[in-house]
């Protein structure tokens, strides 16, 4: 264990979530940038693949032999009416199809918050479970794993009412592990007193993705002020040991939304710093 704890991460396990440089570059440039910096993993967003074209995105990613460590994103299950929920389900099936076309390791799910003008968080969570169950029937039939991403509770109203690893594990228990797991994003989960025990509970089979960045103290903007690894308060290395202790050997995906800092910098500089900080801090 002590030997493993001194080890830097394998640089080949670095992945870039394309949100990290989305203000500087279009997706084709991000793909080229990853290849140029010898970054082997990438996780694109749907709006970016739509802009570039799904087939063209897949072609470019294949030509550089990048691993798609996740596809962002599906989810947003709760809605005010049955008709809207059905539309969400249809859209989620399309997201699964796109993830397949990109040969993604999983479709990342941000599950959605309260429907419009609702205060019923319990019902929203039931709608998440039901929407997930419906989507699983399809995703299992085409073998595309779904990764529930618990989001920090500050997003419970508008983005995701699944806020802890424990809730995500509960959903996996209820709906079955086959093709269902968790995307562990440290920005959302680092504070959780049950972090270690719930990572253990998830175990290797449920750990589908590992997203890294840092929590700045103080944070200036709850959405767009994520920090570069090493600039904040998250013990990223300890978190990596925790997932690796369960057998996780997947990528470490850097996902930084930063309107004040990193989005204003040169894209090549950002990728260089990501590579260095990955080694130094993860
Ligand atoms: Zn994430």
mmCIF file of N, CA, C and O in Angstrom, residues 22 45 73 76 83 97 100 103 118 169 182 199-200 205 212 243 246 255:
data_model
loop_
_atom_site.group_PDB
_atom_site.id
_atom_site.type_symbol
_atom_site.label_atom_id
_atom_site.label_comp_id
_atom_site.label_asym_id
_atom_site.label_seq_id
_atom_site.Cartn_x
_atom_site.Cartn_y
_atom_site.Cartn_z
ATOM 1 N N UNK A 22 -13.596 24.548 -23.527
ATOM 2 C CA UNK A 22 -14.684 24.763 -24.493
ATOM 3 C C UNK A 22 -14.795 26.218 -24.942
ATOM 4 O O UNK A 22 -15.341 26.495 -26.011
ATOM 5 N N UNK A 45 -19.045 16.699 -24.982
ATOM 6 C CA UNK A 45 -20.436 17.066 -24.653
ATOM 7 C C UNK A 45 -21.293 17.000 -25.907
ATOM 8 O O UNK A 45 -20.823 17.211 -27.026
ATOM 9 N N UNK A 73 -24.088 14.702 -21.943
ATOM 10 C CA UNK A 73 -24.571 13.863 -20.897
ATOM 11 C C UNK A 73 -26.026 13.543 -21.154
ATOM 12 O O UNK A 73 -26.697 14.217 -21.927
ATOM 13 N N UNK A 76 -31.591 14.387 -16.781
ATOM 14 C CA UNK A 76 -32.665 15.386 -16.730
ATOM 15 C C UNK A 76 -34.035 14.705 -16.816
ATOM 16 O O UNK A 76 -34.886 15.080 -17.626
ATOM 17 N N UNK A 83 -45.932 13.972 -20.800
ATOM 18 C CA UNK A 83 -45.460 14.224 -22.165
ATOM 19 C C UNK A 83 -44.002 14.705 -22.167
ATOM 20 O O UNK A 83 -43.180 14.249 -22.969
ATOM 21 N N UNK A 97 -27.492 6.288 -28.116
ATOM 22 C CA UNK A 97 -27.065 5.966 -29.482
ATOM 23 C C UNK A 97 -25.801 6.743 -29.859
ATOM 24 O O UNK A 97 -24.893 6.205 -30.497
ATOM 25 N N UNK A 100 -22.816 5.281 -28.207
ATOM 26 C CA UNK A 100 -22.396 4.064 -28.915
ATOM 27 C C UNK A 100 -21.564 4.407 -30.143
ATOM 28 O O UNK A 100 -20.526 3.800 -30.406
ATOM 29 N N UNK A 103 -18.253 5.163 -29.281
ATOM 30 C CA UNK A 103 -17.570 4.094 -28.538
ATOM 31 C C UNK A 103 -17.190 4.562 -27.126
ATOM 32 O O UNK A 103 -16.085 4.265 -26.637
ATOM 33 N N UNK A 118 -42.340 22.995 -9.039
ATOM 34 C CA UNK A 118 -42.546 21.939 -8.043
ATOM 35 C C UNK A 118 -41.643 22.159 -6.834
ATOM 36 O O UNK A 118 -40.551 22.702 -6.953
ATOM 37 N N UNK A 169 -25.555 4.735 -4.985
ATOM 38 C CA UNK A 169 -25.442 3.311 -4.665
ATOM 39 C C UNK A 169 -26.810 2.694 -4.408
ATOM 40 O O UNK A 169 -27.083 1.566 -4.828
ATOM 41 N N UNK A 182 -21.552 4.456 -11.379
ATOM 42 C CA UNK A 182 -21.426 5.806 -10.833
ATOM 43 C C UNK A 182 -20.247 6.521 -11.471
ATOM 44 O O UNK A 182 -19.193 5.927 -11.693
ATOM 45 N N UNK A 199 -17.479 4.656 -1.566
ATOM 46 C CA UNK A 199 -16.607 4.168 -2.642
ATOM 47 C C UNK A 199 -16.394 2.664 -2.477
ATOM 48 O O UNK A 199 -16.456 1.885 -3.433
ATOM 49 N N UNK A 200 -16.159 2.269 -1.238
ATOM 50 C CA UNK A 200 -16.014 0.828 -0.933
ATOM 51 C C UNK A 200 -17.273 0.069 -1.319
ATOM 52 O O UNK A 200 -17.213 -0.995 -1.921
ATOM 53 N N UNK A 205 -17.034 -2.709 -9.781
ATOM 54 C CA UNK A 205 -18.001 -2.853 -10.879
ATOM 55 C C UNK A 205 -18.829 -1.582 -11.087
ATOM 56 O O UNK A 205 -19.261 -1.288 -12.199
ATOM 57 N N UNK A 212 -11.942 14.771 -12.021
ATOM 58 C CA UNK A 212 -11.114 15.534 -11.087
ATOM 59 C C UNK A 212 -11.050 17.022 -11.446
ATOM 60 O O UNK A 212 -11.139 17.418 -12.617
ATOM 61 N N UNK A 243 -10.362 4.969 -4.850
ATOM 62 C CA UNK A 243 -10.996 4.247 -5.965
ATOM 63 C C UNK A 243 -10.091 3.119 -6.459
ATOM 64 O O UNK A 243 -10.569 2.045 -6.833
ATOM 65 N N UNK A 246 -10.288 -0.107 -4.637
ATOM 66 C CA UNK A 246 -11.421 -0.960 -5.027
ATOM 67 C C UNK A 246 -11.207 -1.621 -6.380
ATOM 68 O O UNK A 246 -12.072 -2.334 -6.871
ATOM 69 N N UNK A 255 -12.184 17.922 -15.410
ATOM 70 C CA UNK A 255 -13.397 18.640 -15.813
ATOM 71 C C UNK A 255 -13.436 19.967 -15.058
ATOM 72 O O UNK A 255 -13.769 20.021 -13.878
#
